[in-house]
């Protein structure tokens, strides 16, 4: 059985009160660089960055308004890393015309030497859609066609072509082309519609916080839908795991956090592989950038090697 790969949602670039640590409020580019370089050295599969254009006042106290642009953030970090992949988790692709998105994503993939993974999702903040003139109620339909249009625009053709109900383009050349022959598309979300979309339109699935007991049924549904549709080829099942702390913490890391020696953490995380998960997204509890980079290093050297 292949080993689990592991990636990380970057700190600092998104600061929802659900998961941001207090030290992130005063952090900035140097902190992001240090974390990205630590993950690159430690064998992490990817760095992930979120996407919101603007947060309405009604949600600002919970979500904060700190949401870095994912393409700019990942491009900044691509130049400072060597091998780690660059994941948008997730890009709300329906907020942007596919040709505009493709120009950004193709350039990022080209500049990074083919390291982009395009994670996409439908979005959930109505005001963002309304401000940008996109129909919030039809966002699932918009995302479905956006995926098709982006597939075309990120392919090998210098003059991509797509003719759909929402987007129609041909005869417009875009270079540079992506470095990859096929940019992987992973779909995020755990609703029935999102899971179906992930099964039928994507190369991988990014669940939105499904607990362990829900994952097997979701994975089985994706496999069944793909089989029924006659879709073959590689597919990446993902999971977001519980918060982690390698070792015995001397402070309150919360009751849901998995803690302990490396072998115990590895044994717990290997249960995801037994469910059919291929990659896990991890998040470490920390009180400072140094503590976080130490946790990343310890995980890669002592836990990741056991997965």
C-alpha atoms as a printed R data frame, in Angstrom:
    type eleno elety resid chain resno       x      y       z
1   ATOM     1    CA   UNK     A     1   0.000  0.000   0.000
2   ATOM     2    CA   UNK     A     2   1.530  3.383  -0.996
3   ATOM     3    CA   UNK     A     3   2.454  5.771   1.793
4   ATOM     4    CA   UNK     A     4   0.204  8.684   2.714
5   ATOM     5    CA   UNK     A     5   1.382 12.015   1.382
6   ATOM     6    CA   UNK     A     6   0.845 15.085   3.521
7   ATOM     7    CA   UNK     A     7   0.398 18.776   2.832
8   ATOM     8    CA   UNK     A     8  -0.297 21.896   4.845
9   ATOM     9    CA   UNK     A     9  -2.711 24.804   4.691
10  ATOM    10    CA   UNK     A    10  -0.452 27.796   5.194
11  ATOM    11    CA   UNK     A    11  -0.841 29.978   8.262
12  ATOM    12    CA   UNK     A    12  -1.026 33.784   8.052
13  ATOM    13    CA   UNK     A    13  -2.606 33.881   4.557
14  ATOM    14    CA   UNK     A    14  -6.076 33.185   5.962
15  ATOM    15    CA   UNK     A    15  -7.048 34.009   9.501
16  ATOM    16    CA   UNK     A    16 -10.494 32.694  10.308
17  ATOM    17    CA   UNK     A    17 -11.029 32.506  14.063
18  ATOM    18    CA   UNK     A    18 -11.849 28.804  13.605
19  ATOM    19    CA   UNK     A    19  -8.203 27.900  13.120
20  ATOM    20    CA   UNK     A    20  -5.821 30.886  13.203
21  ATOM    21    CA   UNK     A    21  -3.326 31.006  16.067
22  ATOM    22    CA   UNK     A    22  -2.930 34.311  17.977
23  ATOM    23    CA   UNK     A    23   0.633 34.881  16.756
24  ATOM    24    CA   UNK     A    24  -0.529 35.011  13.131
25  ATOM    25    CA   UNK     A    25  -2.231 38.388  13.604
26  ATOM    26    CA   UNK     A    26   1.118 40.185  13.629
27  ATOM    27    CA   UNK     A    27   2.809 37.897  11.106
28  ATOM    28    CA   UNK     A    28   3.713 38.699   7.524
29  ATOM    29    CA   UNK     A    29   5.700 37.691   4.432
30  ATOM    30    CA   UNK     A    30   8.841 36.570   6.283
31  ATOM    31    CA   UNK     A    31   6.764 34.205   8.399
32  ATOM    32    CA   UNK     A    32   5.092 32.737   5.333
33  ATOM    33    CA   UNK     A    33   8.483 32.238   3.723
34  ATOM    34    CA   UNK     A    34   9.882 30.480   6.777
35  ATOM    35    CA   UNK     A    35   6.915 28.105   6.985
36  ATOM    36    CA   UNK     A    36   6.966 27.339   3.261
37  ATOM    37    CA   UNK     A    37  10.695 26.614   3.295
38  ATOM    38    CA   UNK     A    38  10.317 24.397   6.367
39  ATOM    39    CA   UNK     A    39   7.564 22.384   4.671
40  ATOM    40    CA   UNK     A    40   9.623 22.093   1.497
41  ATOM    41    CA   UNK     A    41  12.603 20.738   3.452
42  ATOM    42    CA   UNK     A    42  10.424 18.375   5.487
43  ATOM    43    CA   UNK     A    43   8.986 16.534   2.499
44  ATOM    44    CA   UNK     A    44   5.482 18.011   2.506
45  ATOM    45    CA   UNK     A    45   3.588 17.342  -0.719
46  ATOM    46    CA   UNK     A    46   1.999 20.779  -1.028
47  ATOM    47    CA   UNK     A    47   1.409 24.226   0.397
48  ATOM    48    CA   UNK     A    48  -2.205 25.411   0.248
49  ATOM    49    CA   UNK     A    49  -3.680 28.890   0.094
50  ATOM    50    CA   UNK     A    50  -7.343 29.926   0.413
51  ATOM    51    CA   UNK     A    51  -9.452 32.304  -1.681
52  ATOM    52    CA   UNK     A    52 -11.843 35.109  -0.759
53  ATOM    53    CA   UNK     A    53 -12.177 38.396  -2.612
54  ATOM    54    CA   UNK     A    54 -13.871 40.283   0.218
55  ATOM    55    CA   UNK     A    55 -15.537 39.497   3.533
56  ATOM    56    CA   UNK     A    56 -18.824 41.241   4.401
57  ATOM    57    CA   UNK     A    57 -19.143 43.011   7.718
58  ATOM    58    CA   UNK     A    58 -21.624 40.420   9.001
59  ATOM    59    CA   UNK     A    59 -18.936 37.719   8.782
60  ATOM    60    CA   UNK     A    60 -15.795 39.725   9.491
61  ATOM    61    CA   UNK     A    61 -15.681 39.061  13.240
62  ATOM    62    CA   UNK     A    62 -15.567 35.291  12.661
63  ATOM    63    CA   UNK     A    63 -13.768 35.004   9.335
64  ATOM    64    CA   UNK     A    64 -11.568 38.133   9.644
65  ATOM    65    CA   UNK     A    65 -10.723 40.079   6.503
66  ATOM    66    CA   UNK     A    66  -7.223 38.595   6.165
67  ATOM    67    CA   UNK     A    67  -7.328 36.458   3.038
68  ATOM    68    CA   UNK     A    68  -4.267 36.720   0.812
69  ATOM    69    CA   UNK     A    69  -4.757 36.228  -2.913
70  ATOM    70    CA   UNK     A    70  -3.824 32.586  -3.587
71  ATOM    71    CA   UNK     A    71  -2.119 33.069  -6.958
72  ATOM    72    CA   UNK     A    72   0.033 35.943  -5.712
73  ATOM    73    CA   UNK     A    73   0.839 34.077  -2.487
74  ATOM    74    CA   UNK     A    74   1.765 30.796  -4.163
75  ATOM    75    CA   UNK     A    75   3.835 32.560  -6.821
76  ATOM    76    CA   UNK     A    76   5.724 34.407  -4.084
77  ATOM    77    CA   UNK     A    77   6.447 31.121  -2.318
78  ATOM    78    CA   UNK     A    78   7.265 29.219  -5.515
79  ATOM    79    CA   UNK     A    79  10.391 31.310  -5.938
80  ATOM    80    CA   UNK     A    80  11.526 30.456  -2.414
81  ATOM    81    CA   UNK     A    81  10.926 26.680  -2.589
82  ATOM    82    CA   UNK     A    82  12.196 23.848  -4.766
83  ATOM    83    CA   UNK     A    83   9.918 20.825  -4.897
84  ATOM    84    CA   UNK     A    84   6.743 21.321  -2.829
85  ATOM    85    CA   UNK     A    85   3.564 21.638  -4.889
86  ATOM    86    CA   UNK     A    86   1.265 24.662  -4.825
87  ATOM    87    CA   UNK     A    87  -2.431 24.062  -4.102
88  ATOM    88    CA   UNK     A    88  -5.318 26.505  -4.235
89  ATOM    89    CA   UNK     A    89  -7.574 25.237  -1.463
90  ATOM    90    CA   UNK     A    90  -9.861 26.272  -2.768
91  ATOM    91    CA   UNK     A    91 -10.144 28.812  -5.568
92  ATOM    92    CA   UNK     A    92 -13.684 30.111  -6.020
93  ATOM    93    CA   UNK     A    93 -13.258 29.910  -9.763
94  ATOM    94    CA   UNK     A    94 -16.773 31.118 -10.549
95  ATOM    95    CA   UNK     A    95 -15.827 34.618  -9.380
96  ATOM    96    CA   UNK     A    96 -13.478 35.054 -12.343
97  ATOM    97    CA   UNK     A    97 -13.832 34.507 -16.064
98  ATOM    98    CA   UNK     A    98 -12.053 31.238 -16.991
99  ATOM    99    CA   UNK     A    99  -9.715 32.985 -19.438
100 ATOM   100    CA   UNK     A   100  -8.592 35.360 -16.706
101 ATOM   101    CA   UNK     A   101  -8.160 32.479 -14.258
102 ATOM   102    CA   UNK     A   102  -6.317 30.398 -16.850
103 ATOM   103    CA   UNK     A   103  -3.875 33.228 -17.536
104 ATOM   104    CA   UNK     A   104  -3.012 33.385 -13.817
105 ATOM   105    CA   UNK     A   105  -2.845 29.630 -13.255
106 ATOM   106    CA   UNK     A   106  -0.872 28.885 -16.414
107 ATOM   107    CA   UNK     A   107   1.657 31.560 -15.527
108 ATOM   108    CA   UNK     A   108   1.996 30.208 -11.986
109 ATOM   109    CA   UNK     A   109   2.490 26.669 -13.271
110 ATOM   110    CA   UNK     A   110   5.017 27.854 -15.854
111 ATOM   111    CA   UNK     A   111   7.026 29.917 -13.375
112 ATOM   112    CA   UNK     A   112   7.041 27.160 -10.743
113 ATOM   113    CA   UNK     A   113   8.152 24.419 -13.118
114 ATOM   114    CA   UNK     A   114   4.836 22.564 -13.100
115 ATOM   115    CA   UNK     A   115   3.948 22.550  -9.416
116 ATOM   116    CA   UNK     A   116   0.351 23.830  -9.464
117 ATOM   117    CA   UNK     A   117  -2.601 21.805  -8.184
118 ATOM   118    CA   UNK     A   118  -5.824 23.652  -8.936
119 ATOM   119    CA   UNK     A   119  -8.234 23.125  -6.068
120 ATOM   120    CA   UNK     A   120 -11.670 24.590  -6.816
121 ATOM   121    CA   UNK     A   121 -14.910 25.091  -4.930
122 ATOM   122    CA   UNK     A   122 -18.327 26.670  -5.294
123 ATOM   123    CA   UNK     A   123 -17.929 29.369  -2.611
124 ATOM   124    CA   UNK     A   124 -20.312 30.310   0.167
125 ATOM   125    CA   UNK     A   125 -20.234 34.103   0.701
126 ATOM   126    CA   UNK     A   126 -23.207 35.615  -1.134
127 ATOM   127    CA   UNK     A   127 -21.932 39.190  -1.025
128 ATOM   128    CA   UNK     A   128 -18.772 38.291  -2.959
129 ATOM   129    CA   UNK     A   129 -20.839 36.943  -5.822
130 ATOM   130    CA   UNK     A   130 -23.256 39.860  -5.816
131 ATOM   131    CA   UNK     A   131 -20.464 42.462  -5.830
132 ATOM   132    CA   UNK     A   132 -18.815 40.743  -8.816
133 ATOM   133    CA   UNK     A   133 -22.048 40.202 -10.732
134 ATOM   134    CA   UNK     A   134 -22.116 36.404 -10.449
135 ATOM   135    CA   UNK     A   135 -25.331 34.499  -9.686
136 ATOM   136    CA   UNK     A   136 -24.900 33.071  -6.181
137 ATOM   137    CA   UNK     A   137 -27.886 30.731  -6.458
138 ATOM   138    CA   UNK     A   138 -26.421 29.103  -9.584
139 ATOM   139    CA   UNK     A   139 -22.859 28.896  -8.267
140 ATOM   140    CA   UNK     A   140 -22.770 25.104  -8.623
141 ATOM   141    CA   UNK     A   141 -23.694 25.349 -12.292
142 ATOM   142    CA   UNK     A   142 -21.169 28.158 -12.723
143 ATOM   143    CA   UNK     A   143 -18.444 26.012 -11.145
144 ATOM   144    CA   UNK     A   144 -19.278 23.017 -13.336
145 ATOM   145    CA   UNK     A   145 -18.798 25.006 -16.520
146 ATOM   146    CA   UNK     A   146 -15.813 26.872 -15.087
147 ATOM   147    CA   UNK     A   147 -14.038 23.531 -14.602
148 ATOM   148    CA   UNK     A   148 -14.713 22.552 -18.210
149 ATOM   149    CA   UNK     A   149 -13.591 25.935 -19.505
150 ATOM   150    CA   UNK     A   150 -10.449 25.926 -17.366
151 ATOM   151    CA   UNK     A   151  -9.583 22.402 -18.535
152 ATOM   152    CA   UNK     A   152  -9.699 23.697 -22.097
153 ATOM   153    CA   UNK     A   153  -7.810 26.894 -21.345
154 ATOM   154    CA   UNK     A   154  -5.077 25.075 -19.393
155 ATOM   155    CA   UNK     A   155  -4.537 22.415 -22.022
156 ATOM   156    CA   UNK     A   156  -1.814 22.264 -24.641
157 ATOM   157    CA   UNK     A   157  -3.543 24.451 -27.240
158 ATOM   158    CA   UNK     A   158  -2.091 27.946 -27.514
159 ATOM   159    CA   UNK     A   159  -5.498 29.082 -28.779
160 ATOM   160    CA   UNK     A   160  -7.943 27.311 -26.421
161 ATOM   161    CA   UNK     A   161 -11.561 26.846 -27.350
162 ATOM   162    CA   UNK     A   162 -14.687 26.451 -25.224
163 ATOM   163    CA   UNK     A   163 -18.331 26.872 -26.160
164 ATOM   164    CA   UNK     A   164 -20.738 26.671 -23.232
165 ATOM   165    CA   UNK     A   165 -23.859 28.260 -21.840
166 ATOM   166    CA   UNK     A   166 -21.943 30.775 -19.725
167 ATOM   167    CA   UNK     A   167 -18.569 31.132 -21.416
168 ATOM   168    CA   UNK     A   168 -17.693 31.145 -25.094
169 ATOM   169    CA   UNK     A   169 -14.202 31.716 -26.420
170 ATOM   170    CA   UNK     A   170 -11.845 30.735 -29.235
171 ATOM   171    CA   UNK     A   171  -9.062 32.281 -31.282
172 ATOM   172    CA   UNK     A   172  -7.396 34.041 -28.336
173 ATOM   173    CA   UNK     A   173  -3.833 32.868 -27.802
174 ATOM   174    CA   UNK     A   174  -2.431 32.528 -24.303
175 ATOM   175    CA   UNK     A   175   1.212 31.948 -23.542
176 ATOM   176    CA   UNK     A   176   3.046 30.875 -21.515
177 ATOM   177    CA   UNK     A   177   1.361 27.500 -21.408
178 ATOM   178    CA   UNK     A   178   1.409 25.452 -18.200
179 ATOM   179    CA   UNK     A   179   4.563 23.419 -17.658
180 ATOM   180    CA   UNK     A   180   2.418 20.363 -16.910
181 ATOM   181    CA   UNK     A   181   0.691 18.467 -19.684
182 ATOM   182    CA   UNK     A   182  -2.370 18.321 -17.442
183 ATOM   183    CA   UNK     A   183  -2.846 20.567 -14.426
184 ATOM   184    CA   UNK     A   184  -4.518 18.436 -11.720
185 ATOM   185    CA   UNK     A   185  -7.939 19.681 -10.642
186 ATOM   186    CA   UNK     A   186  -9.152 18.775  -7.161
187 ATOM   187    CA   UNK     A   187 -12.694 19.673  -6.133
188 ATOM   188    CA   UNK     A   188 -13.389 20.797  -2.592
189 ATOM   189    CA   UNK     A   189 -16.549 20.341  -0.554
190 ATOM   190    CA   UNK     A   190 -18.525 17.655   1.215
191 ATOM   191    CA   UNK     A   191 -22.126 18.321   0.194
192 ATOM   192    CA   UNK     A   192 -23.769 15.709  -2.056
193 ATOM   193    CA   UNK     A   193 -23.387 18.056  -5.044
194 ATOM   194    CA   UNK     A   194 -19.715 18.721  -4.277
195 ATOM   195    CA   UNK     A   195 -18.927 15.029  -3.870
196 ATOM   196    CA   UNK     A   196 -20.647 14.222  -7.159
197 ATOM   197    CA   UNK     A   197 -18.721 17.035  -8.869
198 ATOM   198    CA   UNK     A   198 -15.473 15.756  -7.385
199 ATOM   199    CA   UNK     A   199 -16.194 12.262  -8.669
200 ATOM   200    CA   UNK     A   200 -17.195 13.187 -12.203
201 ATOM   201    CA   UNK     A   201 -15.128 16.279 -13.016
202 ATOM   202    CA   UNK     A   202 -11.945 16.132 -10.940
203 ATOM   203    CA   UNK     A   203  -8.661 14.356 -10.451
204 ATOM   204    CA   UNK     A   204  -9.032 14.456  -6.680
205 ATOM   205    CA   UNK     A   205 -11.298 15.329  -3.756
206 ATOM   206    CA   UNK     A   206 -10.713 17.839  -0.956
207 ATOM   207    CA   UNK     A   207 -13.295 17.193   1.775
208 ATOM   208    CA   UNK     A   208 -14.391 20.065   3.938
209 ATOM   209    CA   UNK     A   209 -13.766 18.790   7.428
210 ATOM   210    CA   UNK     A   210 -15.456 15.394   7.249
211 ATOM   211    CA   UNK     A   211 -14.786 13.509  10.495
212 ATOM   212    CA   UNK     A   212 -13.256 10.052  10.294
213 ATOM   213    CA   UNK     A   213 -16.555  8.231  10.615
214 ATOM   214    CA   UNK     A   214 -17.990  9.991   7.535
215 ATOM   215    CA   UNK     A   215 -15.081  9.498   5.184
216 ATOM   216    CA   UNK     A   216 -15.536  5.823   4.207
217 ATOM   217    CA   UNK     A   217 -19.065  6.405   2.897
218 ATOM   218    CA   UNK     A   218 -18.001  9.518   0.977
219 ATOM   219    CA   UNK     A   219 -15.036  7.705  -0.573
220 ATOM   220    CA   UNK     A   220 -17.231  4.759  -1.513
221 ATOM   221    CA   UNK     A   221 -19.710  7.115  -3.206
222 ATOM   222    CA   UNK     A   222 -16.976  8.771  -5.259
223 ATOM   223    CA   UNK     A   223 -15.669  5.401  -6.405
224 ATOM   224    CA   UNK     A   224 -19.167  4.205  -7.271
225 ATOM   225    CA   UNK     A   225 -19.990  7.344  -9.258
226 ATOM   226    CA   UNK     A   226 -16.755  7.103 -11.214
227 ATOM   227    CA   UNK     A   227 -17.295  3.431 -11.957
228 ATOM   228    CA   UNK     A   228 -20.881  4.021 -13.087
229 ATOM   229    CA   UNK     A   229 -19.687  6.817 -15.389
230 ATOM   230    CA   UNK     A   230 -16.876  4.670 -16.787
231 ATOM   231    CA   UNK     A   231 -14.196  7.111 -15.603
232 ATOM   232    CA   UNK     A   232 -10.760  5.581 -15.168
233 ATOM   233    CA   UNK     A   233  -7.319  6.874 -14.311
234 ATOM   234    CA   UNK     A   234  -5.476  8.084 -11.209
235 ATOM   235    CA   UNK     A   235  -7.492  9.787  -8.488
236 ATOM   236    CA   UNK     A   236  -6.404 11.424  -5.222
237 ATOM   237    CA   UNK     A   237  -8.616 11.073  -2.148
238 ATOM   238    CA   UNK     A   238  -7.943 13.688   0.509
239 ATOM   239    CA   UNK     A   239  -8.726 14.297   4.164
240 ATOM   240    CA   UNK     A   240  -8.246 17.147   6.604
241 ATOM   241    CA   UNK     A   241  -6.997 15.585   9.806
242 ATOM   242    CA   UNK     A   242  -7.388 16.660  13.397
243 ATOM   243    CA   UNK     A   243  -5.047 19.397  14.717
244 ATOM   244    CA   UNK     A   244  -1.639 17.930  15.566
245 ATOM   245    CA   UNK     A   245   1.178 18.455  18.029
246 ATOM   246    CA   UNK     A   246   4.255 16.246  17.818
247 ATOM   247    CA   UNK     A   247   5.373 15.317  21.333
248 ATOM   248    CA   UNK     A   248   3.876 16.199  24.688
249 ATOM   249    CA   UNK     A   249   2.702 19.826  24.813
250 ATOM   250    CA   UNK     A   250   3.293 21.948  27.906
251 ATOM   251    CA   UNK     A   251   0.279 24.146  27.124
252 ATOM   252    CA   UNK     A   252  -3.396 23.651  26.349
253 ATOM   253    CA   UNK     A   253  -3.634 22.572  22.699
254 ATOM   254    CA   UNK     A   254  -7.325 21.654  22.879
255 ATOM   255    CA   UNK     A   255  -9.004 18.330  23.449
256 ATOM   256    CA   UNK     A   256  -9.381 17.486  19.735
257 ATOM   257    CA   UNK     A   257  -5.668 17.809  19.040
258 ATOM   258    CA   UNK     A   258  -3.741 14.608  18.385
259 ATOM   259    CA   UNK     A   259  -0.588 14.626  20.496
260 ATOM   260    CA   UNK     A   260   2.080 12.159  21.499
261 ATOM   261    CA   UNK     A   261   5.254 10.491  20.289
262 ATOM   262    CA   UNK     A   262   5.816 10.138  16.537
263 ATOM   263    CA   UNK     A   263   4.996  6.434  16.355
264 ATOM   264    CA   UNK     A   264   1.642  6.953  18.082
265 ATOM   265    CA   UNK     A   265   0.730  9.840  15.783
266 ATOM   266    CA   UNK     A   266   1.741  7.826  12.739
267 ATOM   267    CA   UNK     A   267  -0.347  4.864  13.840
268 ATOM   268    CA   UNK     A   268  -3.392  7.110  14.259
269 ATOM   269    CA   UNK     A   269  -2.902  8.781  10.888
270 ATOM   270    CA   UNK     A   270  -2.375  5.504   9.051
271 ATOM   271    CA   UNK     A   271  -6.039  4.792   9.736
272 ATOM   272    CA   UNK     A   272  -6.815  7.315   7.007
273 ATOM   273    CA   UNK     A   273  -4.869  5.240   4.494
274 ATOM   274    CA   UNK     A   274  -6.861  2.179   5.491
275 ATOM   275    CA   UNK     A   275 -10.035  4.118   4.589
276 ATOM   276    CA   UNK     A   276  -8.715  4.790   1.098
277 ATOM   277    CA   UNK     A   277  -7.260  8.261   1.659
278 ATOM   278    CA   UNK     A   278  -4.197  9.157  -0.436
279 ATOM   279    CA   UNK     A   279  -3.205 12.532   1.030
280 ATOM   280    CA   UNK     A   280  -3.851 14.250   4.335
281 ATOM   281    CA   UNK     A   281  -3.830 17.953   5.082
282 ATOM   282    CA   UNK     A   282  -2.319 18.727   8.469
283 ATOM   283    CA   UNK     A   283  -2.397 21.725  10.771
284 ATOM   284    CA   UNK     A   284  -0.210 22.108  13.848
285 ATOM   285    CA   UNK     A   285  -1.016 23.944  17.039
286 ATOM   286    CA   UNK     A   286   1.643 26.560  17.750
287 ATOM   287    CA   UNK     A   287   2.381 29.705  19.754
288 ATOM   288    CA   UNK     A   288   4.959 31.191  17.396
289 ATOM   289    CA   UNK     A   289   6.475 30.823  13.971
290 ATOM   290    CA   UNK     A   290   9.451 29.007  15.478
291 ATOM   291    CA   UNK     A   291   7.242 26.493  17.246
292 ATOM   292    CA   UNK     A   292   5.354 25.871  14.007
293 ATOM   293    CA   UNK     A   293   8.483 25.347  11.901
294 ATOM   294    CA   UNK     A   294   9.848 23.049  14.621
295 ATOM   295    CA   UNK     A   295   6.615 21.038  14.479
296 ATOM   296    CA   UNK     A   296   6.798 20.853  10.682
297 ATOM   297    CA   UNK     A   297  10.387 19.615  10.845
298 ATOM   298    CA   UNK     A   298   9.631 17.053  13.536
299 ATOM   299    CA   UNK     A   299   6.600 15.763  11.639
300 ATOM   300    CA   UNK     A   300   8.541 15.299   8.422
301 ATOM   301    CA   UNK     A   301  11.527 13.632  10.071
302 ATOM   302    CA   UNK     A   302   9.739 11.468  12.638
303 ATOM   303    CA   UNK     A   303   6.085 10.998  11.626
304 ATOM   304    CA   UNK     A   304   5.917 11.361   7.862
305 ATOM   305    CA   UNK     A   305   8.533  8.674   7.332
306 ATOM   306    CA   UNK     A   306   6.242  6.211   9.136
307 ATOM   307    CA   UNK     A   307   3.186  6.895   6.998
